[in-house]
Amino acid sequence: MTSTAEHLRNALDGRWRDVKNAMRARLSDEIFRPHYTPNTVIARAKVGEQLKIMAAAGAAEDGFRKEHGGNGDVGAAITQIEMLAMSDLSLMVKAGVQWGLFGGAIENLGTERHHKAYVRPLIDLDLLGCFAMTETGHGSDVQSLETTATYDPATEEFVIDSPTPTARKDYIGGAAETARVATVFAQLITPDGEGHGVHCFVVPIRDDEGNDLPGVTTSDCHYKGGLPGVDNGRIVFDHVRVPRENLLNRYADVAPDGTYTSPIENPGRRFFTMLGTLIRGRVTVGGSAAAAGRVALDIATRYALERRQFEAPKSTEEVLIMDYLVHQRRLLPLIAKSYALQFAQNELVAKCHELQTSDDPDAEEQRELEARAAGLKAANTWHASRAIQEAREACGGAGYLAENRLIALRADTDVFTTFEGDNHVLTQLVAKELLTAYADDIKGMSPVEWVRFAANYAGERVLKRTAAETIIQTVLDTRQDNEEEGSLFNRGTQVKMFEDREEYMLASVARRLQGKSKEMSAFDAFNAVQDHVLHAAQAHIDRVILEAFVAGIDACEDDTARELLDDVCDLYALSVIEDDKAWFIEHRYLSTERAKAVTRGINERCRSLRPHIEILVDGFGIPEQLRYAAMLDPAELLNG
């Protein structure tokens, strides 16, 4: 008979649950047992061995198309790399760089000649590569990279060069030791001196013995805040020549005489189309951070179910720390958000799979995917940082010992908030995508027309729902718009509050932008409302996550598990409202008395979920040895 925890796990695992179960079995092998060491030599060697085992087991095939030697299952590829995060985030990053970024650039930006030459060897680890985008001077602003690739028609070669100190490729995973080849992003310059923007080139950087090739200088970033198993490095190019054919030419090409052509005439659109094909890395980073957060919450919860502090009245036994409301308040809302984020991540992975396996993906859907991936990457990684830190503190001094995993999880995920896109920049990207719905309509409107537009159209234009549209509408039809405390537990009421906040914020941002754009430049106008922009984007992301949770509950096959998920969803929704309580009160969506009821509602849900908390973390489906912490061993607890 299937247990409630198994039903929860199946609901959380979603469409690729079979892939997750296969990975759980694989990660139960002793070689994947987490073992923290700050020694980079040991950590890098361990990750190298683990990566070979993954490759031999066929872990990379899913990420590549059948015609290139893969299986063409993008969703499975993302899911497998996410699961690696439960074992070792260094392994997850190395696999992500080799097969997701380096391999993804070659497959998605290259053409048949590149696929034939590189894809099979990189799948089998016969060709180790790196993804050389970030520079010392430019990270988030990829369009302004300084590395140049100047075409020389006399030899039919591109000359790759780092013309300034800030053009150095920086923080590149694999560049310090293992990579033999780099996919290098550089400004393409034709013989007439014209620049055509950033393009990607295959550039050999080391020989078979690991020595730098002529004109290439690599160096090691050495110790970082975490991820000791990843050999991050730097690369400087001094007029390195590569054949014309090394341009990854799916979206642009240069003829032997230096003539530049592209099927996409607009340089900006061409650039964003190229980057859009690499969206998988961003999706994977968010999902992997969330997986690490779940491991931390699992460990902290199990510790709180063993650890006792302070004698209870009329008892000789001390109280379990999980029985204190303050401890429930620390962990349960984070567990609830982990559930919510995983349902949203499942939808995102499915959408990414559909578009990346489509022969003719819709351009508008691609843009929406990019915005969704940006928003959820930020939400997942910020949540992981907060959840892991809270889990560490919730375990006291024991949580600070390396043998209990939490400090490694905290250190390794710290950088996730800034790589694959700084979270603040990504959140703005979400807002910009949402605001483009207004752009064509507001041009030339008088203030009266704008107010009428905002009042009549803002909601229906902004609220593009997830796959759960019918379910959400049914939920909304049950809402209770009254001051009764119980109405806060009504799903329709919660969804409506999330929607109202998003609609109001986006309409008011658009109004402010229009007003300011009449008196200052577009940049200054946007800069002046940047805080408002971020808040509006966050409101949108929160609404998307809640809708995904509602759809996830609806798809759950077991009544008991569904009831439990309903309570967890209440806790998530009320926690978001409490976190932004000031806005809801200021804009009269909550009275002060009802705001107090939100806090009481959270406390009530924490109390009602307390007996089920172990089942909830069992639902995360973390393999036994991957949630291992020495402090959870009864003997260790006694000795401590």
XYZ file of C-alpha atoms in Angstrom:
640
model
C 0.000 0.000 0.000
C 1.352 3.420 -0.954
C 1.996 5.652 2.075
C 0.975 9.304 2.350
C 4.650 10.291 2.128
C 4.987 8.360 -1.147
C 1.902 10.077 -2.544
C 3.398 13.440 -1.579
C 6.673 12.479 -3.233
C 4.916 11.398 -6.417
C 3.012 14.684 -6.532
C 6.220 16.680 -6.004
C 8.204 14.616 -8.511
C 5.748 15.408 -11.305
C 6.128 14.318 -14.914
C 9.696 12.989 -14.628
C 9.164 10.983 -11.436
C 10.606 7.828 -13.055
C 13.815 9.717 -13.849
C 13.992 10.950 -10.259
C 13.483 7.464 -8.865
C 16.220 6.089 -11.139
C 18.549 8.855 -9.948
C 17.697 8.111 -6.311
C 18.808 4.523 -6.873
C 21.987 5.629 -8.622
C 22.864 8.200 -5.947
C 22.594 5.512 -3.278
C 25.941 4.183 -4.518
C 28.635 4.745 -1.892
C 30.708 6.952 -4.214
C 27.971 9.603 -4.118
C 27.853 9.765 -0.316
C 28.435 13.427 0.623
C 31.847 14.059 2.083
C 32.836 17.660 2.636
C 36.442 18.684 2.177
C 37.807 22.184 1.575
C 40.849 20.599 -0.121
C 40.395 21.505 -3.790
C 42.708 18.749 -5.055
C 40.731 16.024 -3.298
C 37.343 17.600 -4.090
C 38.135 18.066 -7.798
C 39.444 14.511 -8.133
C 36.333 13.104 -6.450
C 33.990 15.066 -8.748
C 35.971 13.947 -11.797
C 35.468 10.300 -10.861
C 31.780 10.809 -10.146
C 31.293 12.543 -13.497
C 32.845 9.561 -15.308
C 30.449 7.205 -13.534
C 27.515 9.398 -14.561
C 28.703 9.463 -18.176
C 29.183 5.687 -18.266
C 25.625 5.292 -16.971
C 24.329 7.373 -19.891
C 23.410 10.418 -17.809
C 24.215 12.910 -20.566
C 22.303 11.404 -23.497
C 18.921 12.843 -22.522
C 20.123 16.395 -23.043
C 20.973 15.988 -26.740
C 18.843 15.372 -29.811
C 18.522 11.882 -31.254
C 20.153 12.879 -34.524
C 23.251 13.958 -32.567
C 23.557 10.761 -30.533
C 21.269 11.594 -27.618
C 17.757 10.700 -26.469
C 16.138 14.105 -26.936
C 14.532 14.207 -23.481
C 15.306 17.734 -22.268
C 13.087 17.458 -19.186
C 14.896 14.307 -18.064
C 18.292 15.975 -18.585
C 17.345 18.954 -16.400
C 15.847 16.653 -13.778
C 18.981 14.491 -13.523
C 21.303 17.444 -12.966
C 18.924 18.876 -10.339
C 19.038 15.567 -8.477
C 22.855 15.674 -8.381
C 22.548 18.750 -6.160
C 21.348 16.504 -3.331
C 24.689 14.696 -3.414
C 27.312 17.332 -4.202
C 26.699 20.747 -5.722
C 30.209 20.696 -7.196
C 29.203 17.602 -9.178
C 25.979 19.317 -10.263
C 27.921 22.369 -11.495
C 30.548 20.305 -13.342
C 27.853 18.245 -15.072
C 25.895 21.398 -15.835
C 28.920 23.122 -17.369
C 30.053 20.118 -19.442
C 26.712 18.921 -20.778
C 24.376 21.861 -20.220
C 26.423 24.985 -21.006
C 29.379 23.828 -23.120
C 27.402 21.047 -24.809
C 24.274 23.162 -25.018
C 26.131 25.995 -26.765
C 27.541 23.626 -29.383
C 24.226 21.887 -30.033
C 21.973 24.959 -29.953
C 24.260 27.551 -31.564
C 26.181 25.251 -33.914
C 25.278 23.440 -37.121
C 25.876 19.949 -38.494
C 29.648 20.296 -38.820
C 29.912 21.134 -35.104
C 27.455 18.433 -34.055
C 29.451 15.761 -35.919
C 32.789 16.903 -34.562
C 31.953 17.579 -30.924
C 28.650 16.268 -29.532
C 29.422 12.551 -29.128
C 32.902 13.166 -27.640
C 31.571 15.689 -25.120
C 28.749 13.338 -24.082
C 31.332 10.597 -23.398
C 33.778 13.030 -21.680
C 36.346 12.368 -24.416
C 36.215 16.131 -24.950
C 36.108 18.268 -21.809
C 35.008 21.844 -22.296
C 34.077 25.092 -20.629
C 31.649 27.950 -21.274
C 33.608 31.198 -21.565
C 31.082 33.997 -21.335
C 31.636 36.026 -18.141
C 34.478 38.567 -18.106
C 36.156 40.521 -15.340
C 34.417 43.680 -16.557
C 31.070 42.245 -17.644
C 28.894 39.528 -16.142
C 25.193 40.296 -16.425
C 25.702 42.703 -19.362
C 26.679 40.096 -21.949
C 26.112 42.432 -24.913
C 29.030 44.579 -23.747
C 31.649 41.809 -23.552
C 35.071 43.046 -24.654
C 36.708 39.909 -26.091
C 36.990 40.305 -29.877
C 36.862 37.825 -32.758
C 38.180 39.629 -35.840
C 37.930 37.844 -39.174
C 41.033 37.658 -41.367
C 40.028 36.767 -44.976
C 43.667 36.192 -46.000
C 43.848 33.045 -43.853
C 40.109 32.432 -43.375
C 40.530 32.571 -39.600
C 39.083 34.425 -36.661
C 41.558 36.129 -34.337
C 40.369 35.825 -30.731
C 41.797 38.525 -28.480
C 41.457 39.996 -24.992
C 42.183 43.665 -25.802
C 41.912 44.986 -22.217
C 42.549 43.638 -18.695
C 38.778 43.591 -18.077
C 38.250 41.405 -21.169
C 39.752 38.446 -19.293
C 37.331 35.515 -19.115
C 36.656 35.131 -15.408
C 35.251 32.478 -13.062
C 34.893 29.954 -15.868
C 34.062 26.443 -14.568
C 36.576 23.927 -15.927
C 39.028 26.561 -17.178
C 41.534 26.067 -14.358
C 42.443 22.437 -15.111
C 40.155 20.117 -17.017
C 38.814 21.923 -20.108
C 40.578 21.374 -23.428
C 38.167 23.515 -25.458
C 36.101 26.619 -24.688
C 32.949 28.006 -26.247
C 34.022 31.646 -26.258
C 31.581 34.550 -26.500
C 33.157 37.483 -28.311
C 32.343 40.552 -30.406
C 32.454 39.483 -34.066
C 34.263 42.024 -36.266
C 34.379 41.689 -40.058
C 37.309 42.904 -42.238
C 35.577 46.240 -42.902
C 35.846 46.978 -39.185
C 32.110 46.598 -38.575
C 31.007 44.984 -35.327
C 28.134 42.524 -35.444
C 27.666 41.893 -31.739
C 28.410 38.908 -29.520
C 28.757 35.492 -31.177
C 30.081 32.147 -29.943
C 33.264 30.389 -31.156
C 34.862 27.017 -30.440
C 38.403 27.755 -29.241
C 40.935 25.060 -28.182
C 42.739 26.210 -25.024
C 44.924 23.213 -23.974
C 46.795 20.345 -25.552
C 46.317 16.698 -24.581
C 48.884 17.035 -21.795
C 46.983 19.931 -20.230
C 49.385 22.687 -21.298
C 48.065 26.049 -22.484
C 48.116 26.426 -26.243
C 50.076 29.316 -27.821
C 48.395 32.655 -27.147
C 46.212 31.217 -24.384
C 46.921 31.932 -20.709
C 44.806 30.168 -18.108
C 44.926 30.580 -14.344
C 43.156 29.128 -11.326
C 40.615 30.977 -9.141
C 41.710 28.606 -6.315
C 39.662 28.857 -3.109
C 36.155 30.227 -3.306
C 33.334 30.520 -0.762
C 32.248 26.999 -1.702
C 32.158 24.486 -4.587
C 35.716 23.181 -3.967
C 35.220 20.459 -6.586
C 34.791 22.963 -9.437
C 38.004 24.178 -11.097
C 36.970 27.749 -11.830
C 39.600 29.591 -13.805
C 40.455 32.602 -15.956
C 41.420 32.777 -19.621
C 43.288 35.497 -21.521
C 43.605 35.365 -25.332
C 46.477 36.977 -27.196
C 45.552 36.946 -30.897
C 44.605 33.260 -30.950
C 43.662 32.067 -34.437
C 40.873 29.570 -35.089
C 39.422 28.415 -38.430
C 36.403 30.229 -39.880
C 34.390 27.039 -39.334
C 34.795 27.424 -35.550
C 32.098 30.095 -35.510
C 28.928 28.452 -34.164
C 26.865 29.545 -37.129
C 23.239 28.607 -36.597
C 22.155 32.250 -36.385
C 24.927 34.005 -38.342
C 27.804 33.151 -40.658
C 30.832 34.723 -42.260
C 31.744 33.765 -45.833
C 35.378 33.110 -46.820
C 35.643 36.678 -48.164
C 34.388 38.143 -44.869
C 30.762 38.794 -45.834
C 28.471 38.597 -42.792
C 24.963 37.122 -43.100
C 22.221 36.245 -40.648
C 18.630 35.010 -40.938
C 17.785 37.503 -38.160
C 18.460 41.048 -39.341
C 17.908 42.899 -36.059
C 21.141 42.610 -33.986
C 19.301 42.863 -30.653
C 16.786 40.181 -31.569
C 19.589 37.981 -32.913
C 21.509 38.304 -29.646
C 18.514 37.477 -27.455
C 17.527 34.573 -29.718
C 20.999 33.082 -29.260
C 20.895 33.512 -25.492
C 17.350 32.179 -25.340
C 18.492 28.797 -26.627
C 20.749 28.505 -23.565
C 17.886 28.904 -21.094
C 18.329 25.371 -19.764
C 21.233 26.404 -17.517
C 19.100 28.954 -15.700
C 16.287 26.428 -15.223
C 18.752 23.880 -13.826
C 20.447 26.282 -11.414
C 17.139 27.249 -9.829
C 15.972 23.659 -9.482
C 19.316 22.534 -8.060
C 19.366 25.271 -5.426
C 15.856 24.298 -4.373
C 16.933 20.649 -4.085
C 19.802 21.664 -1.787
C 17.364 23.708 0.294
C 15.128 20.677 0.724
C 18.084 18.593 1.939
C 18.880 21.231 4.578
C 15.267 21.460 5.763
C 15.035 17.656 5.918
C 18.131 17.470 8.131
C 17.036 20.347 10.411
C 13.535 18.875 10.793
C 14.802 15.429 11.761
C 17.209 17.005 14.256
C 14.333 18.980 15.801
C 12.390 15.730 16.210
C 15.252 14.269 18.285
C 16.773 17.213 20.142
C 15.273 18.221 23.500
C 15.724 21.472 25.435
C 14.208 22.729 28.727
C 11.982 20.720 31.048
C 8.247 20.780 30.496
C 6.011 21.727 33.459
C 4.889 18.726 35.490
C 7.284 16.483 33.574
C 10.762 15.133 34.095
C 11.361 15.021 30.352
C 12.687 17.918 28.339
C 10.653 19.290 25.432
C 11.356 18.372 21.808
C 12.446 21.580 20.121
C 9.972 20.900 17.300
C 7.153 21.262 19.834
C 7.936 24.938 20.332
C 5.821 27.202 18.134
C 8.816 29.403 17.399
C 10.679 26.397 15.942
C 7.667 25.369 13.871
C 7.479 28.978 12.674
C 11.127 28.807 11.598
C 10.920 25.617 9.570
C 7.356 24.929 8.436
C 6.827 28.049 6.255
C 10.129 27.231 4.519
C 9.009 23.630 3.978
C 5.737 24.972 2.573
C 7.586 27.276 0.197
C 9.792 24.364 -0.894
C 6.653 22.477 -1.901
C 5.265 25.514 -3.701
C 8.490 26.166 -5.605
C 8.817 22.544 -6.685
C 5.356 22.548 -8.255
C 6.293 25.752 -10.103
C 9.625 24.252 -11.150
C 7.844 21.189 -12.544
C 5.726 23.409 -14.795
C 8.810 25.348 -15.892
C 10.756 22.177 -16.781
C 7.775 20.851 -18.762
C 7.509 24.139 -20.701
C 11.248 24.178 -21.374
C 11.053 20.575 -22.604
C 8.162 21.332 -24.951
C 9.813 24.367 -26.521
C 13.293 22.856 -26.814
C 12.008 19.674 -28.429
C 9.732 21.563 -30.832
C 10.718 21.913 -34.493
C 9.154 25.383 -34.634
C 8.903 26.967 -31.164
C 6.591 29.960 -30.808
C 8.596 33.185 -30.309
C 6.166 34.657 -27.783
C 6.112 31.451 -25.754
C 9.913 31.445 -25.821
C 9.980 34.972 -24.353
C 7.494 33.970 -21.680
C 9.633 30.923 -20.855
C 12.714 33.118 -20.474
C 10.877 35.464 -18.100
C 9.462 32.539 -16.101
C 12.906 30.900 -15.900
C 14.456 34.178 -14.729
C 11.825 34.719 -12.054
C 11.906 31.187 -10.700
C 15.695 31.048 -10.753
C 15.701 34.114 -8.489
C 12.917 32.756 -6.262
C 14.509 29.304 -5.918
C 18.031 30.517 -5.178
C 16.994 33.212 -2.699
C 14.767 30.670 -0.967
C 17.625 28.141 -0.803
C 19.950 30.696 0.814
C 17.346 31.601 3.408
C 16.222 28.011 4.078
C 19.747 26.615 4.465
C 20.790 29.455 6.783
C 17.668 28.977 8.918
C 18.253 25.215 8.986
C 21.836 25.787 10.133
C 20.751 28.123 12.934
C 17.911 25.791 13.920
C 20.521 23.101 14.638
C 22.650 25.354 16.829
C 26.360 24.574 17.080
C 25.803 21.094 15.672
C 24.709 22.709 12.413
C 28.094 24.404 12.161
C 30.000 21.124 12.045
C 31.000 19.978 8.556
C 29.922 16.407 9.327
C 26.308 17.622 9.472
C 26.318 18.892 5.868
C 24.672 22.269 6.435
C 27.742 24.490 6.146
C 28.714 22.865 2.846
C 25.190 23.307 1.487
C 25.231 26.951 2.578
C 28.657 27.644 1.101
C 28.001 25.822 -2.171
C 24.637 27.490 -2.882
C 25.738 30.996 -1.922
C 26.937 31.816 -5.439
C 23.731 30.522 -7.031
C 22.035 33.874 -6.372
C 24.499 35.585 -8.693
C 25.530 33.089 -11.354
C 23.411 32.304 -14.420
C 22.198 35.868 -13.899
C 22.237 38.138 -10.837
C 18.870 37.758 -9.126
C 18.068 41.473 -9.093
C 18.818 41.742 -12.805
C 16.699 38.655 -13.526
C 13.784 40.000 -11.495
C 13.874 43.191 -13.574
C 13.824 41.027 -16.711
C 10.533 39.536 -15.468
C 9.031 42.998 -14.965
C 10.180 44.213 -18.377
C 8.534 41.241 -20.074
C 5.285 41.945 -18.209
C 5.409 45.658 -19.008
C 5.857 45.106 -22.743
C 2.166 44.183 -22.793
C 1.509 47.857 -22.116
C 4.095 49.331 -24.471
C 2.146 49.485 -27.724
C -1.058 50.631 -26.100
C 0.193 53.502 -23.955
C 2.141 55.365 -26.653
C 0.480 58.666 -27.392
C -2.333 58.232 -24.885
C -3.634 61.251 -23.027
C -3.705 60.940 -19.209
C -7.474 60.366 -19.331
C -7.094 57.619 -21.943
C -4.290 56.009 -19.911
C -6.367 55.911 -16.732
C -9.263 54.364 -18.669
C -6.895 51.824 -20.218
C -5.342 50.904 -16.859
C -8.770 50.502 -15.279
C -10.271 48.420 -18.082
C -7.468 46.332 -19.539
C -4.581 46.008 -17.091
C -5.861 42.869 -15.403
C -6.720 40.818 -18.447
C -3.524 41.812 -20.263
C -1.229 41.052 -17.343
C -2.649 37.804 -16.063
C -1.435 35.121 -18.410
C -2.087 32.005 -16.432
C -0.168 28.805 -16.137
C -1.504 25.480 -17.409
C -3.954 25.520 -14.492
C -6.318 28.130 -15.963
C -9.551 26.128 -15.596
C -8.640 24.980 -12.094
C -7.765 28.523 -10.981
C -11.037 29.913 -12.322
C -12.951 27.243 -10.417
C -11.030 28.167 -7.262
C -11.714 31.875 -7.763
C -15.435 31.191 -8.055
C -15.394 29.883 -4.461
C -13.731 32.948 -2.941
C -15.102 34.615 0.194
C -14.562 38.368 0.222
C -15.419 39.105 3.815
C -13.733 39.950 7.100
C -14.300 36.550 8.684
C -11.050 34.990 9.849
C -11.869 31.689 8.139
C -11.998 33.343 4.735
C -8.209 33.634 4.820
C -8.106 29.834 4.501
C -10.274 30.018 1.383
C -8.152 29.274 -1.676
C -10.154 31.578 -3.941
C -9.645 34.459 -1.516
C -5.883 33.803 -1.397
C -5.530 33.604 -5.201
C -7.583 36.799 -5.613
C -5.345 38.658 -3.133
C -2.238 37.560 -5.055
C -3.801 38.560 -8.368
C -5.053 41.922 -7.107
C -1.595 42.799 -5.771
C 0.093 41.897 -9.067
C -2.426 43.768 -11.226
C -2.342 46.894 -9.073
C 1.453 46.978 -8.909
C 2.021 46.475 -12.625
C -0.595 49.056 -13.573
C 0.903 51.588 -11.143
C 4.471 50.913 -12.364
C 3.320 51.462 -15.938
C 1.548 54.678 -14.891
C 4.624 55.972 -13.088
C 6.852 55.094 -16.034
C 4.600 56.947 -18.434
C 4.547 60.007 -16.218
C 8.308 60.083 -15.688
C 9.154 59.374 -19.330
C 7.685 62.805 -20.198
C 10.199 64.610 -17.996
C 13.374 62.479 -18.225
C 15.182 59.910 -20.378
C 13.923 56.330 -20.624
C 16.866 55.129 -18.505
C 16.265 57.727 -15.784
C 12.545 56.984 -15.821
C 13.138 53.256 -15.317
C 15.861 53.891 -12.728
C 13.521 56.122 -10.735
C 10.965 53.335 -10.295
C 13.360 50.386 -9.993
C 12.286 49.459 -6.457
C 8.656 49.452 -7.579
C 9.587 47.351 -10.634
C 11.243 44.677 -8.466
C 8.262 44.546 -6.102
C 5.835 44.152 -9.025
C 7.899 41.339 -10.524
C 8.022 39.587 -7.151
C 4.239 39.817 -6.897
C 3.966 38.170 -10.313
C 6.368 35.356 -9.365
C 4.468 34.732 -6.106
C 1.198 34.441 -8.047
C 2.702 32.017 -10.578
C 4.034 29.842 -7.739
C 0.669 29.786 -5.943
C -1.158 28.809 -9.153
C 1.319 25.984 -9.732
C 0.715 24.761 -6.160
C -3.058 24.767 -6.737
C -2.603 22.730 -9.931
C -0.247 20.340 -8.138
C -2.824 19.676 -5.418
C -5.498 19.059 -8.036
C -3.282 16.443 -9.727
C -2.523 14.593 -6.467
C -4.075 11.116 -6.565
C -4.575 10.492 -2.837
C -7.219 12.193 -0.658
C -5.118 12.194 2.530
C -2.073 13.606 0.752
C -4.266 16.188 -0.977
C -5.712 17.374 2.349
C -2.204 17.728 3.738
C -1.090 19.668 0.649
C -4.107 21.949 1.086
C -2.889 22.910 4.564
C 0.696 23.356 3.310
C -0.603 25.617 0.544
C -2.461 27.720 3.135
C 0.786 28.144 5.020
C 2.623 29.213 1.863
C -0.062 31.705 0.822
C -0.468 33.261 4.272
C 3.317 33.508 4.714
C 3.621 35.504 1.469
C 0.785 37.790 2.592
C 2.429 38.243 6.003
C 5.799 39.071 4.406
C 4.141 41.855 2.377
C 1.588 42.792 5.023
C 2.541 46.475 4.874
C 1.571 46.704 1.189
C -1.770 44.962 1.708
C -2.627 47.287 4.615
C -1.404 50.466 2.853
C -3.532 49.674 -0.187
C -6.530 48.606 1.926
C -6.600 44.994 0.838
C -6.278 44.057 4.528
C -7.733 45.769 7.565
C -5.457 45.903 10.612
C -7.670 43.349 12.341
C -7.554 41.001 9.356
C -3.785 41.444 9.169
C -3.580 40.100 12.715
C -5.743 37.190 11.583
C -3.105 36.334 8.952
C -0.541 35.838 11.716
C -3.011 33.801 13.764
C -3.744 31.731 10.645
C -0.052 30.923 10.164
C 0.260 29.844 13.789
C -2.830 27.666 13.407
C -1.441 25.957 10.294
C 1.925 25.388 12.005
C 0.138 23.690 14.904
C -2.051 21.555 12.637
C 0.923 20.494 10.494
C 3.228 19.709 13.444
C 2.093 16.024 13.708
C 2.756 15.577 9.981
C 6.096 17.336 9.670
C 8.156 14.158 9.277
C 5.813 12.942 6.533
C 6.247 16.297 4.786
C 10.031 16.004 4.641
C 9.727 12.316 3.712
C 7.775 13.662 0.736
C 10.908 15.459 -0.451
C 12.177 12.010 -1.420
C 15.798 12.550 -0.405
C 17.745 9.252 -0.454
C 18.738 8.098 3.016
C 22.486 8.498 2.614
C 22.146 11.961 1.047
C 20.363 13.327 4.090
C 22.945 11.783 6.371
C 24.195 14.011 9.168
C 26.238 12.666 12.073
C 24.026 14.500 14.605
C 21.047 12.375 13.527
C 22.799 9.242 14.783
C 21.331 8.544 18.265
C 24.768 7.659 19.631
C 26.200 10.942 18.372
C 23.257 12.849 19.858
C 23.857 11.196 23.218
C 27.584 11.973 23.110
C 26.850 15.582 22.077
